Structure formats: C-alpha cells, structure tokens
Coordinates of C-alpha atoms in Angstrom, one line a residue:
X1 CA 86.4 36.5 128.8
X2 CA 83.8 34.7 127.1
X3 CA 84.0 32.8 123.1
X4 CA 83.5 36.5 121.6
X5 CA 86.4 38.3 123.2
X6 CA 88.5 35.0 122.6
X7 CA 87.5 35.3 118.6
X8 CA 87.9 39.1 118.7
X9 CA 91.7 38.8 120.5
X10 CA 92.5 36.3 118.2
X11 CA 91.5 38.6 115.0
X12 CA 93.6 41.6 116.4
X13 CA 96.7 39.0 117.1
X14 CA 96.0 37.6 113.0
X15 CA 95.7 41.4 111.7
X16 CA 98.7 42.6 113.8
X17 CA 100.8 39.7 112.3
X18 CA 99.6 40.0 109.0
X19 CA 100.9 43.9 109.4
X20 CA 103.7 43.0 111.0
X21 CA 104.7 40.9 108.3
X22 CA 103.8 43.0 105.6
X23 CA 106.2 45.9 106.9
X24 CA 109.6 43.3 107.2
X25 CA 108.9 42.7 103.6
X26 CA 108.8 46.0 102.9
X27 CA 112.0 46.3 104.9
X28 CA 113.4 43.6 102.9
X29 CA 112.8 45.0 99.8
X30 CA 114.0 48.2 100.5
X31 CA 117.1 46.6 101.9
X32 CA 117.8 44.4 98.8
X33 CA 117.5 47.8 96.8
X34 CA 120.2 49.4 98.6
X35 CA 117.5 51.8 99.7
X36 CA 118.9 51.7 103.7
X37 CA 117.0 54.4 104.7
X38 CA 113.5 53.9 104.1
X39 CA 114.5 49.9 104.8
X40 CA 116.0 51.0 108.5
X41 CA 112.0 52.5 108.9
X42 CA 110.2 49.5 107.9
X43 CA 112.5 47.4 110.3
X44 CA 111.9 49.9 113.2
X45 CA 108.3 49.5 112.6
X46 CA 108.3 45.7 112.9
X47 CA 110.5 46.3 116.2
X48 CA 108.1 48.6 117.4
X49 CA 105.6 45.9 117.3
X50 CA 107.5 43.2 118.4
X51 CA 110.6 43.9 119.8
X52 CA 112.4 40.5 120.0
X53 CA 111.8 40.3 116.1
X54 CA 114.6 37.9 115.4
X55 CA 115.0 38.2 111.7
X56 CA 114.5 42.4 111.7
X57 CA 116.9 42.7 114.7
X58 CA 119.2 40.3 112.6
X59 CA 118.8 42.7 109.5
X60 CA 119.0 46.1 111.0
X61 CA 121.9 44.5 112.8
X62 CA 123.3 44.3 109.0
X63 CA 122.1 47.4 107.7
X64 CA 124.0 49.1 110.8
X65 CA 127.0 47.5 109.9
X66 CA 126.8 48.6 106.3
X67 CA 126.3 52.4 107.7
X68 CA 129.7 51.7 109.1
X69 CA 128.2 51.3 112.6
X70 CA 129.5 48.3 114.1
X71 CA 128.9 48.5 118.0
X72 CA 125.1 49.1 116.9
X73 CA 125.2 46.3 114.6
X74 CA 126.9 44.4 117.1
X75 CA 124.1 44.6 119.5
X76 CA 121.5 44.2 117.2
X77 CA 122.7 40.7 116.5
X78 CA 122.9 39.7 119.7
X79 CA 119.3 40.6 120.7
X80 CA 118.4 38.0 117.8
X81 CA 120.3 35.2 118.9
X82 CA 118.9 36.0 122.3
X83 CA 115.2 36.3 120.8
X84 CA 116.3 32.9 118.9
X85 CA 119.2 31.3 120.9
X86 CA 119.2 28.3 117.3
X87 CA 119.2 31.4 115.0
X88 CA 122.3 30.3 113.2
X89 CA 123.0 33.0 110.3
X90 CA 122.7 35.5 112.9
X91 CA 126.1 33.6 114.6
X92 CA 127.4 34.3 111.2
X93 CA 126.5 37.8 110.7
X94 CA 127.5 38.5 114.3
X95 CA 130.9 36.9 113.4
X96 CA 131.4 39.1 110.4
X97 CA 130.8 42.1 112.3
X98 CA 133.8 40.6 115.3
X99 CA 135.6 40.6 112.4
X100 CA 135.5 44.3 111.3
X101 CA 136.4 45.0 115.1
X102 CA 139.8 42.7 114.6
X103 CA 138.0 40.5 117.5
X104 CA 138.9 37.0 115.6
X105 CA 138.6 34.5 118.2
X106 CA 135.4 36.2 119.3
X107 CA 134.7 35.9 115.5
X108 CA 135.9 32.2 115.3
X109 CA 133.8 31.1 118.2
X110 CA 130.6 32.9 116.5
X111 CA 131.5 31.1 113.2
X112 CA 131.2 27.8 115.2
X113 CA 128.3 28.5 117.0
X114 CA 126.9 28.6 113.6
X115 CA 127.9 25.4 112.3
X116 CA 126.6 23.8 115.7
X117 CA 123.0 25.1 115.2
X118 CA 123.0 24.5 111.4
X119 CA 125.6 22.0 109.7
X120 CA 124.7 23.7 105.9
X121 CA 125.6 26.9 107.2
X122 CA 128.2 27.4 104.7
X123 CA 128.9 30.6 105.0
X124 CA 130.1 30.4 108.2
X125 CA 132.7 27.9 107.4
X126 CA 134.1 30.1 104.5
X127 CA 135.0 32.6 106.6
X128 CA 135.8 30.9 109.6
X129 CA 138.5 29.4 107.1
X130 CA 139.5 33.0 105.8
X131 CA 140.1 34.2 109.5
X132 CA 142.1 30.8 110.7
X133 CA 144.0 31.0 107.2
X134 CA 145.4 35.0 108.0
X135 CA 146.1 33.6 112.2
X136 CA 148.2 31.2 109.9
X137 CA 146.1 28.3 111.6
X138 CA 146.2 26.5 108.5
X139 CA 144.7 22.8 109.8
X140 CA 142.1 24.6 111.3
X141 CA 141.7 26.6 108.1
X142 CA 141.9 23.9 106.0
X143 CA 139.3 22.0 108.3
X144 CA 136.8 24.5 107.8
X145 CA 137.6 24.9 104.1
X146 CA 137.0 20.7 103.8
X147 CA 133.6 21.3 105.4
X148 CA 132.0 24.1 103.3
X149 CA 133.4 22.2 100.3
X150 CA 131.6 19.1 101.6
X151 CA 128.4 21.4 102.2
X152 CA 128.9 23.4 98.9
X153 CA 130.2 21.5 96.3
X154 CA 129.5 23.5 93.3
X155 CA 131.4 26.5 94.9
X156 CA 134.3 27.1 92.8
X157 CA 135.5 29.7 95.4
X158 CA 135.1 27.3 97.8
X159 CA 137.2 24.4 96.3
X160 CA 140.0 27.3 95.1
X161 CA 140.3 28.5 98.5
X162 CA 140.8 25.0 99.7
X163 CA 143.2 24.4 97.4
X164 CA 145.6 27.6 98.2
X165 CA 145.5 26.2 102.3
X166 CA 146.3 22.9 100.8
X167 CA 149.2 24.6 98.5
X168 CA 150.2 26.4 101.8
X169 CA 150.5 23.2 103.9
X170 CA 152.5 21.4 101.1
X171 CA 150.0 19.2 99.9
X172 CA 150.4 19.8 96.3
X173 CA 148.4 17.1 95.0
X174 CA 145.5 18.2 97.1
X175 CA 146.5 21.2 95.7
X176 CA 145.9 20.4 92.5
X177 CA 142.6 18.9 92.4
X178 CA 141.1 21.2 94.7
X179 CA 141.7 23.8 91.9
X180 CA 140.8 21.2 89.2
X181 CA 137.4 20.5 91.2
X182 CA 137.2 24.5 91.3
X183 CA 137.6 24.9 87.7
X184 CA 135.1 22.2 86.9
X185 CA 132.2 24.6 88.3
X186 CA 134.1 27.7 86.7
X187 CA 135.9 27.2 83.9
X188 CA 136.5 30.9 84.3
X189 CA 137.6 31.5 87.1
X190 CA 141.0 33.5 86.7
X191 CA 142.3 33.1 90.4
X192 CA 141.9 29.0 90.4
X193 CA 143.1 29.0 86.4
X194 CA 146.7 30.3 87.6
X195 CA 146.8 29.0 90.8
X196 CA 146.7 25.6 88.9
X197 CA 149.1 26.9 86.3
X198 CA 151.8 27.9 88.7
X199 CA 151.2 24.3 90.9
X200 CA 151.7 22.2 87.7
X201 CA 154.5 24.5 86.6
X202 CA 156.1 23.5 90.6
X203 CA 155.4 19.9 90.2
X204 CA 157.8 19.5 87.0
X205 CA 154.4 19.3 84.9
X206 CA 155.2 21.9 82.1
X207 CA 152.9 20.9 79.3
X208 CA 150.5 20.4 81.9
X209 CA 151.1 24.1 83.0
X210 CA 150.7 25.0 79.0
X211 CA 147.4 23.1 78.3
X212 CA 145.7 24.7 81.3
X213 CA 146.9 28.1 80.5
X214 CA 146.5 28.0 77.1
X215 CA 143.2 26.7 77.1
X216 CA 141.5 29.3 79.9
X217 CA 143.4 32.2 77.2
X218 CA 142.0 30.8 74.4
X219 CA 138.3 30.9 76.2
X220 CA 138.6 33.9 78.0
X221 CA 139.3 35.1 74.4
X222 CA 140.5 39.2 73.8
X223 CA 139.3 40.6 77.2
X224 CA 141.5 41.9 80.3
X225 CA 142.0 38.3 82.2
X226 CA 143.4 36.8 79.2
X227 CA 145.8 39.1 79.3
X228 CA 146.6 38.8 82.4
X229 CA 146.6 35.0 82.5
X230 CA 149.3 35.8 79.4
X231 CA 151.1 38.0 81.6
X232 CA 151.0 35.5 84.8
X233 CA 152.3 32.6 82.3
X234 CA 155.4 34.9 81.0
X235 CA 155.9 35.2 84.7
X236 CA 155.9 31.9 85.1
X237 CA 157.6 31.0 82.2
X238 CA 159.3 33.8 80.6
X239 CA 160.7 32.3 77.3
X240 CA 157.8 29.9 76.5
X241 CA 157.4 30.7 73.0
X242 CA 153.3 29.6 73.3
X243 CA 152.8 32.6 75.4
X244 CA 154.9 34.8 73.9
X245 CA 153.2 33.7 70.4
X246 CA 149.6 34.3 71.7
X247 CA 150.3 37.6 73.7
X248 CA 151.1 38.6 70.6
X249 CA 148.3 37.4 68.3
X250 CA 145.8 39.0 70.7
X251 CA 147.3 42.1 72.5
X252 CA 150.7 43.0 70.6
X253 CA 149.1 43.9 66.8
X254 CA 151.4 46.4 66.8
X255 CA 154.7 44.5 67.2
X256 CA 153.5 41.2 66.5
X257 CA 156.7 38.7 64.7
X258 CA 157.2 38.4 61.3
X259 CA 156.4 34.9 61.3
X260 CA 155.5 31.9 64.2
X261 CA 158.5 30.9 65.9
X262 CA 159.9 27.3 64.9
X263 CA 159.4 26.5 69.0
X264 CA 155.7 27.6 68.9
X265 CA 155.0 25.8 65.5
X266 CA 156.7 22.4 66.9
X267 CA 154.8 22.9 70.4
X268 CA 151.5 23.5 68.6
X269 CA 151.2 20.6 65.9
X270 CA 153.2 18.0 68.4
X271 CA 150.6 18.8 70.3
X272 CA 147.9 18.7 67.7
X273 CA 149.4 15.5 66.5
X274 CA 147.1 12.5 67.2
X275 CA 143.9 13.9 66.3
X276 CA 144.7 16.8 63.6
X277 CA 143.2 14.8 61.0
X278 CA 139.7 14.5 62.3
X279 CA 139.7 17.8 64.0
X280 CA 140.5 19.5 60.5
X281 CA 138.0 17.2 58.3
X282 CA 135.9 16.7 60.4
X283 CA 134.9 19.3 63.0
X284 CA 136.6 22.5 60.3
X285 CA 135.6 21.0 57.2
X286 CA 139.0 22.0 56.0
X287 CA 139.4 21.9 52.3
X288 CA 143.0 23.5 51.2
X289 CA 144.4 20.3 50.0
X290 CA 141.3 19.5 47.6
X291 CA 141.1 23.4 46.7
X292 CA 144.5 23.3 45.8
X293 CA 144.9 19.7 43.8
X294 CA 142.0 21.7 41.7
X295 CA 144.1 24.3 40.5
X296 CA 147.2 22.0 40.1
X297 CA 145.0 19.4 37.7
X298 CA 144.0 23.1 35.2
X299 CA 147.4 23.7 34.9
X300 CA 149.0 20.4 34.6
X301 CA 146.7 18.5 33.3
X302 CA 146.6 14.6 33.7
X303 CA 148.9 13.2 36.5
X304 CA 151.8 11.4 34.9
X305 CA 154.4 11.3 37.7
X306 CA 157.0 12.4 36.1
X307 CA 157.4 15.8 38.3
X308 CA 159.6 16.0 41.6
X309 CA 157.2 17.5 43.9
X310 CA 157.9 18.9 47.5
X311 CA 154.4 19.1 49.9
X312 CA 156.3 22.1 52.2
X313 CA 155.0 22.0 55.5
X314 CA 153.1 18.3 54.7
X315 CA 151.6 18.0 58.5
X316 CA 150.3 14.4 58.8
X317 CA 150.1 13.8 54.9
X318 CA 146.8 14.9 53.7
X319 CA 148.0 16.2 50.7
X320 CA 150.3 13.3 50.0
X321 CA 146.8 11.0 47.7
X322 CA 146.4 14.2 45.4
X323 CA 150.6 15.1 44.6
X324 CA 152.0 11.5 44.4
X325 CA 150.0 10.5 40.9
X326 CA 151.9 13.8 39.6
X327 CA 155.4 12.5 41.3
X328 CA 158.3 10.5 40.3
X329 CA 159.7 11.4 43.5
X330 CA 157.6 13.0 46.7
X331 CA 159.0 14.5 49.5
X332 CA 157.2 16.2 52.5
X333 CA 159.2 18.7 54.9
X334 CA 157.6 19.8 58.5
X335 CA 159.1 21.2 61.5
X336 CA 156.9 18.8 63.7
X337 CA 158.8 15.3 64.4
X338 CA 155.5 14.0 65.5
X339 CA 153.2 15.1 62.5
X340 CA 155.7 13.3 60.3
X341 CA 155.4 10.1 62.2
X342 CA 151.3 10.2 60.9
X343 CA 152.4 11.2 57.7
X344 CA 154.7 8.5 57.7
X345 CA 152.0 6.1 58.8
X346 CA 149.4 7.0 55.7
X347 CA 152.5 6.6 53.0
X348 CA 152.8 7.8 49.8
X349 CA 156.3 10.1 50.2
X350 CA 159.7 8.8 49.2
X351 CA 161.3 10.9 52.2
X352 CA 159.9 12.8 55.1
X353 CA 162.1 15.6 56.8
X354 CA 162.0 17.5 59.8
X355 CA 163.2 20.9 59.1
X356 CA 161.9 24.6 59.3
X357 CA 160.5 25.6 55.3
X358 CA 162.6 28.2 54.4
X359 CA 166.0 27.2 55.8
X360 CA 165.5 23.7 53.9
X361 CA 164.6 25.3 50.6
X362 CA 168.0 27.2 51.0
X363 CA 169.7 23.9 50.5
X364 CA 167.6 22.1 47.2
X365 CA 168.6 24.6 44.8
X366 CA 166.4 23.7 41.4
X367 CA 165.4 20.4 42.9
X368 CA 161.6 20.9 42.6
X369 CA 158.9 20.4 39.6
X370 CA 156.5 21.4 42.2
X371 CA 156.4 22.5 45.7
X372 CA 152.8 22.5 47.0
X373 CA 152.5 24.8 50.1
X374 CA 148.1 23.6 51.8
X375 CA 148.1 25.7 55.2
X376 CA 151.9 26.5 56.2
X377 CA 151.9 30.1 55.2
X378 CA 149.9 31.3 57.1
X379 CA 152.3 30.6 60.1
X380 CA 154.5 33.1 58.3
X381 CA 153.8 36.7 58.0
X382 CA 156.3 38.5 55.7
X383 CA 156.9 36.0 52.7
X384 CA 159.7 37.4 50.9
X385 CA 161.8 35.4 52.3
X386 CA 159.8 32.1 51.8
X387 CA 159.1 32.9 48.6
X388 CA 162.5 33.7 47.4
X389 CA 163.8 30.4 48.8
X390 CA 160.8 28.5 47.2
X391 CA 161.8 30.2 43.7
X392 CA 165.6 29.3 44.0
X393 CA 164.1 25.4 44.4
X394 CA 162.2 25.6 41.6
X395 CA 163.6 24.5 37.8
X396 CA 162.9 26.7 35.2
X397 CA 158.8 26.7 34.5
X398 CA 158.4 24.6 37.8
X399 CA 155.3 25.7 39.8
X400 CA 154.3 26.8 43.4
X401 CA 150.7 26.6 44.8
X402 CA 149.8 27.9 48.1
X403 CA 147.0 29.0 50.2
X404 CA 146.7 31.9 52.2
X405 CA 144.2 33.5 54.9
X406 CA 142.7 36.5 52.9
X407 CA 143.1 39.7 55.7
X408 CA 139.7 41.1 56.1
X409 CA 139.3 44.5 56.5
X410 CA 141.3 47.5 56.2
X411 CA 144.3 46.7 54.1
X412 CA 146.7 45.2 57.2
X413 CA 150.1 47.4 57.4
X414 CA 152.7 45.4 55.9
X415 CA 150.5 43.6 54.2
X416 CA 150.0 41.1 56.5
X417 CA 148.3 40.6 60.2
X418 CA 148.0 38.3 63.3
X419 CA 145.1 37.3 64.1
X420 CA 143.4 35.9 67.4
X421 CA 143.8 32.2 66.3
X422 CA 147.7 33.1 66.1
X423 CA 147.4 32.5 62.5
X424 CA 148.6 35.5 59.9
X425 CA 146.2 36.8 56.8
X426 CA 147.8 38.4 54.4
X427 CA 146.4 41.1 51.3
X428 CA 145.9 40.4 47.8
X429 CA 148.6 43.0 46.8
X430 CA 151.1 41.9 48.9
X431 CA 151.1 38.7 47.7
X432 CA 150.8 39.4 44.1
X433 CA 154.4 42.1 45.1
X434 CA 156.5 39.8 47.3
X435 CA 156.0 36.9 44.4
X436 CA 156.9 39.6 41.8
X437 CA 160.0 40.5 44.4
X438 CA 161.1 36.8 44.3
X439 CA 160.9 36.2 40.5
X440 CA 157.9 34.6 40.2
X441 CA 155.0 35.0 38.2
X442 CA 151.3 34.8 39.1
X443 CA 149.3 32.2 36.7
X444 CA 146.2 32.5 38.9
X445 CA 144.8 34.0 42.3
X446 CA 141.2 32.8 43.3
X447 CA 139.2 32.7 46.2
X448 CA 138.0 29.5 48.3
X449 CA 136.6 28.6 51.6
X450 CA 139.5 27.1 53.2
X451 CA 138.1 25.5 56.4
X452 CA 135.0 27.2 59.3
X453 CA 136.4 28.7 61.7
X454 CA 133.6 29.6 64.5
X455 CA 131.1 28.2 62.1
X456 CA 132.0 30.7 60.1
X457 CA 133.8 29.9 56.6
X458 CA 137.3 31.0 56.5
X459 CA 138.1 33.0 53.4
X460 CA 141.5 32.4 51.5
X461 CA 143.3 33.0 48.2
X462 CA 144.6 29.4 46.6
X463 CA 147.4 30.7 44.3
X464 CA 149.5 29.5 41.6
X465 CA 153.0 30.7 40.5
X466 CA 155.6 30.0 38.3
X467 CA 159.3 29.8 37.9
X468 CA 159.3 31.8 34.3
X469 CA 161.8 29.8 31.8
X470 CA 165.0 30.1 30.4
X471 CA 165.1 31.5 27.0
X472 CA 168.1 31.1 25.0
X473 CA 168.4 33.4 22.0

C-alpha cells in the first residue's frame, strides 16, 4: 500500500467517524426528547458501524429498559462494559436494571464495580444505599450513603437519606445534622423539613421542633406542602396551639377562631422577645405608637400627667415615652412574661402585669383616663368583647385609641378575617358597630401606614373613642 492509499484509508476512517459521531448525537438528542423511537434508529445506526460502540450500547441498553424490556437492556449493558471493561456508569445503569429483576446482590456487586472504576460515581453509591437500606443492611447502607455524601455534598437528597439510615441505626444526633446539612442545600425540601421536625420533637427539643416547622410553613407560604407540613406538626403535636393557629390563618378561613389563643400569643412574642424592637423599627418601619400619640396629642392637647393611662397589650414598652408625659400613673398589661421583662428594662410604667387584655379589664372597673391599645387587636378578631370590657374601665369621658389592620377586599364576613401572617383585619363598619355595641362613641377613624409588610405598606385605621359622660339633670 503505498503513501496514497495510507492518506486515502485514513480519510474514509476520519469521515466514517465523523458520521458515526454525528448519528449518536442524533441518538442523544432524540433520546433526551423522549422521542425513543427515532433515538433507538440513530443508536442502531452507530452500532451498525461499530458494533462494540460503548456509549450507544450503554444507551440503547437504557432506552430498552424504559420500553419495559429488561433482559434486552440487560444485555445491552453488558456488551458495553465488555467493549469498555472501566466503563463505570454502565456498572450503574447495569445495576439499576438487576434491580427491576429483584436480582439485588447482582445489583449491589454492579453498584460496586462502579465505585472501583470511578470513585465520583455517585450515583452508584445512592442506590447501592437504597438497595442495602430495604435488605435492612443498614451499616452497609449507611456506608454507601457517607460516601456519596462525601462525593456530593450539595445533595440535599443525599444528606436526607443519610440522615433517615442514621435515624434507623439510633444515631440521632447524626440524625439530626445530616437533615440540617440537607436543609442547608434545600431549604425546601419537605421530606428533610419533617424528618428533622419529628427527630427534635424525639430528642425532648420542642421549641426546636416549632422553629423548624414553623419557619419551612412560613416559607413554603399557602401552597399544598405547607399544609402538609401543618398537618405532619398536628401529628406530631396535636394541641400545639402555633400549628393549630397557623393552619388556620392559611387553610381554615372558613372556621378560623375568634381571636389568637393566649398559648399562641405567649409562644409568639416570648419568642419574639429579644429582638422585637429592631425587627419592628427597623426592618418594618412600624409606626402605630407615633401614629397613635398623634391623634391622642389633637384631642388632649398638652401632656399634663394628670390621666391614669393603661398601654393594653404594651409588648416591650414602645409606647411607654409618648403616654407617660400624659400620666400620673402608667400601667402596661401583656400576656408575654418575657416582653414585660424589656419593657421593664426601658422604664417609664408604675406597674407591669402579665395577664390576657380582656379578662384584666374585667377586673379595673372605671380605673382608666386612657387605655391606649398600638398593635394588640389585631390578635383579636371579634371585638365586642374587648371593647365592652375596655368601656366598663373607662371613667366617664375617658378615651380609647387603637389601631387596627384595615381588611382589604371584599367586605370580610363577620367583619373581620385571618390573614396569612396570623394576624386579623377587620372592616370599617364593623368597627364603627361593635364600638356603638359597647357604648362608645367614635371621635375619629383615619387611615395610616402602620408598619411594611413584604415591602409593602400595611394599611390600618388609628381610632379614637370615647366613654360619653354622665349628665345629671
């Protein structure tokens, strides 16, 4: 053969690959489109040409087993790793297929063979793991699990599936930052969120169990997997009043409570304690306090402290700089012990008292001047009763001023709604008729941006009502 024919041969071999290689594509394509037909062609062609085609054999071996037919996609596979005794995904392929037969070791050892020839093969060790897990070979499960892990860190399946073989084997603590580690590559991932829920929950670590939960609802906002992390928490927890609260606020419109529960109100601002002030001034821009000391100065004019004055539902004190020039004597009521302790710490209240709102105005009949309300009622849906207590703890010609969540909208039924945030809104009207109910009489109703919610300004009404006076005749 002289230089020619070597030039000529070499062309063919160059043109043949370059065809050869053009169809697999093709092939691939097809394949990746779901188009299996017209892909099983274009692999038949490349086989045609060159039969020990590892990656088409390896593909068509797939495709096979997607038609349902295993023994063809069984042999298939094995001509590749024959054709390319290293080929390491074909082990893994070839492994998932032993698997549809029910042949697990056979499946197990393929799995290996996979991590011998290629140590990143990760997919190998996943379900390696799922096979040893459902044997109930849990070390060699959890073995498996540890290396694609290793080999996969941001896998969030990867680290949750660890975690439920380290749950399984007792090692809780594993456990738990296995699904923590998960959860840090998915904060959405709904299998690792109550997985680590219900291993909290086991370890004695309630609030724990609450924060995680409460935090993946709030995120996964109204959509079906909040719901059902809602439902897995009642399960879990079936009297917790924070879940009950929120299942409410976002699926249960319908027969939402009349008002937050004294349980989830505690739990909440407890909670929300140690850094209410700067989330609320800061991060909301909250202005109910200023918005209300406003309409308190038009009214009353220049602060003489001479007025007893109640700041009902006080939180950590914000209100407490604006009332006290009006007071002779300040008190501030809240149902959370530890919101009184920061209210404490600024000063300016002659007692602080831990009590639910209405129950306490029950017991200071005409005690109050003022009673200031910035923020509390809109943890209360129907008012009557609030407002009837506030109005028996007035004196004659003593004052209320509130703020309320303006419901948005059609006009809610009742007059009042829950919303998402677990807060209520409430209507114009039905303020204006459950004041009227209690006695009271409306000096002013005006609008105000009370805080942003979402970035969003946060529309409410800042009202002021009056205890009418005694006339004697």
């Amino acid at each position: 053969m002289n230089g020619n024919d070597d030039k000529s041969k070499a062309f063919d071999d160059a043109l043949r690959s370059s065809v050869v290689a053009g169809w697999f594509d093709q092939a691939m394509t097809q394949h990746r489109q779901g188009n299996l037909t017209q892909a099983q062609v274009f692999y038949q062609r490349v086989l045609d040409a060159q039969p020990d085609h590892p990656e088409a054999l390896n593909f068509l071996g797939i495709l096979m087993q997607q038609r349902g037919q295993s023994t063809q996609a069984e042999q298939f596979i094995r001509r590749a790793i024959r054709s390319a005794p290293d080929y390491a995904a074909a082990y893994t392929n070839l492994g998932n297929v032993l698997i549809v037969q029910k042949r697990y070791e056979d499946a197990i050892a393929a799995y290996r063979q996979a991590t011998i020839y290629r140590a990143d093969e990760v997919e190998a060790c996943v379900n390696m793991g799922a096979v040893l897990r459902g044997l109930g070979r849990l070390p060699e499960a959890l073995e498996a699990y540890r290396q694609a892990s290793e080999r996969r860190p941001a896998s969030a399946e990867i680290h949750h599936r660890l975690g439920l073989v380290l749950a399984e084997l007792g090692q809780l603590e594993e456990a738990i930052v296995a699904q923590e580690a998960a959860l840090r590559c998915d904060a959405g991932h709904e299998a690792a969120i109550e997985q680590l829920g219900g291993l909290l929950h086991r370890m004695g670590r309630s609030e724990d169990a609450r924060m995680v939960l409460g935090n993946a609802v709030f995120q996964l906002g109204d959509s079906k997997a909040a719901l059902n992390l809602l439902q897995f928490w009642l399960r879990l927890m079936p009297d917790d009043p924070i879940a009950q609260h929120r299942l409410a606020a976002w699926f249960g419109q319908d027969q939402a409570p009349e008002r937050a529960s004294d349980a989830y109100v505690t739990y909440l601002f407890d909670r929300y304690a140690e850094g209410f002030d700067q989330h609320l001034v800061q991060e909301l821009n909250y202005q109910a306090p200023a918005v209300i000391a406003e309409r308190i100065a038009e009214v009353l004019g220049a602060p003489a402290a001479c007025l007893d004055v109640l700041d009902a539902g006080c939180g950590t004190g914000l209100c407490a700089p604006l009332l006290h020039p009006y007071a002779r004597h300040l008190v501030g009521v809240d149902l959370s012990p530890r919101m009184l302790d920061k209210a404490r710490e600024r000063g300016g209240y002659d007692e602080l008292i831990v009590a639910e709102l209405t129950a306490f105005l029950a017991t200071r009949p005409q005690a109050y001047d003022l009673i200031v309300s910035a923020d509390t009622l809109v943890y209360f849906g129907a008012l009557e009763a609030v407002f009837t207590a506030a109005a028996a703890a007035l004196r004659p010609g003593g004052w209320l001023a509130f703020t309320a969540e303006a419901a948005t909208g059609d006009a809610p039924p009742g007059g009042f709604r829950i919303n998402h945030s677990g807060r209520y809104s409430h209507a114009a009207e039905y303020l204006r008729q459950a004041l009227a109910e209690a006695g009271l009489e409306i000096r002013s109703m005006t609008t105000a941006t009370l805080r942003r919610e979402c970035d969003q300004p946060m529309m409410g009404y800042v009202v002021l009502a009056s205890q009418p006076v005694i006339s004697i005749s």
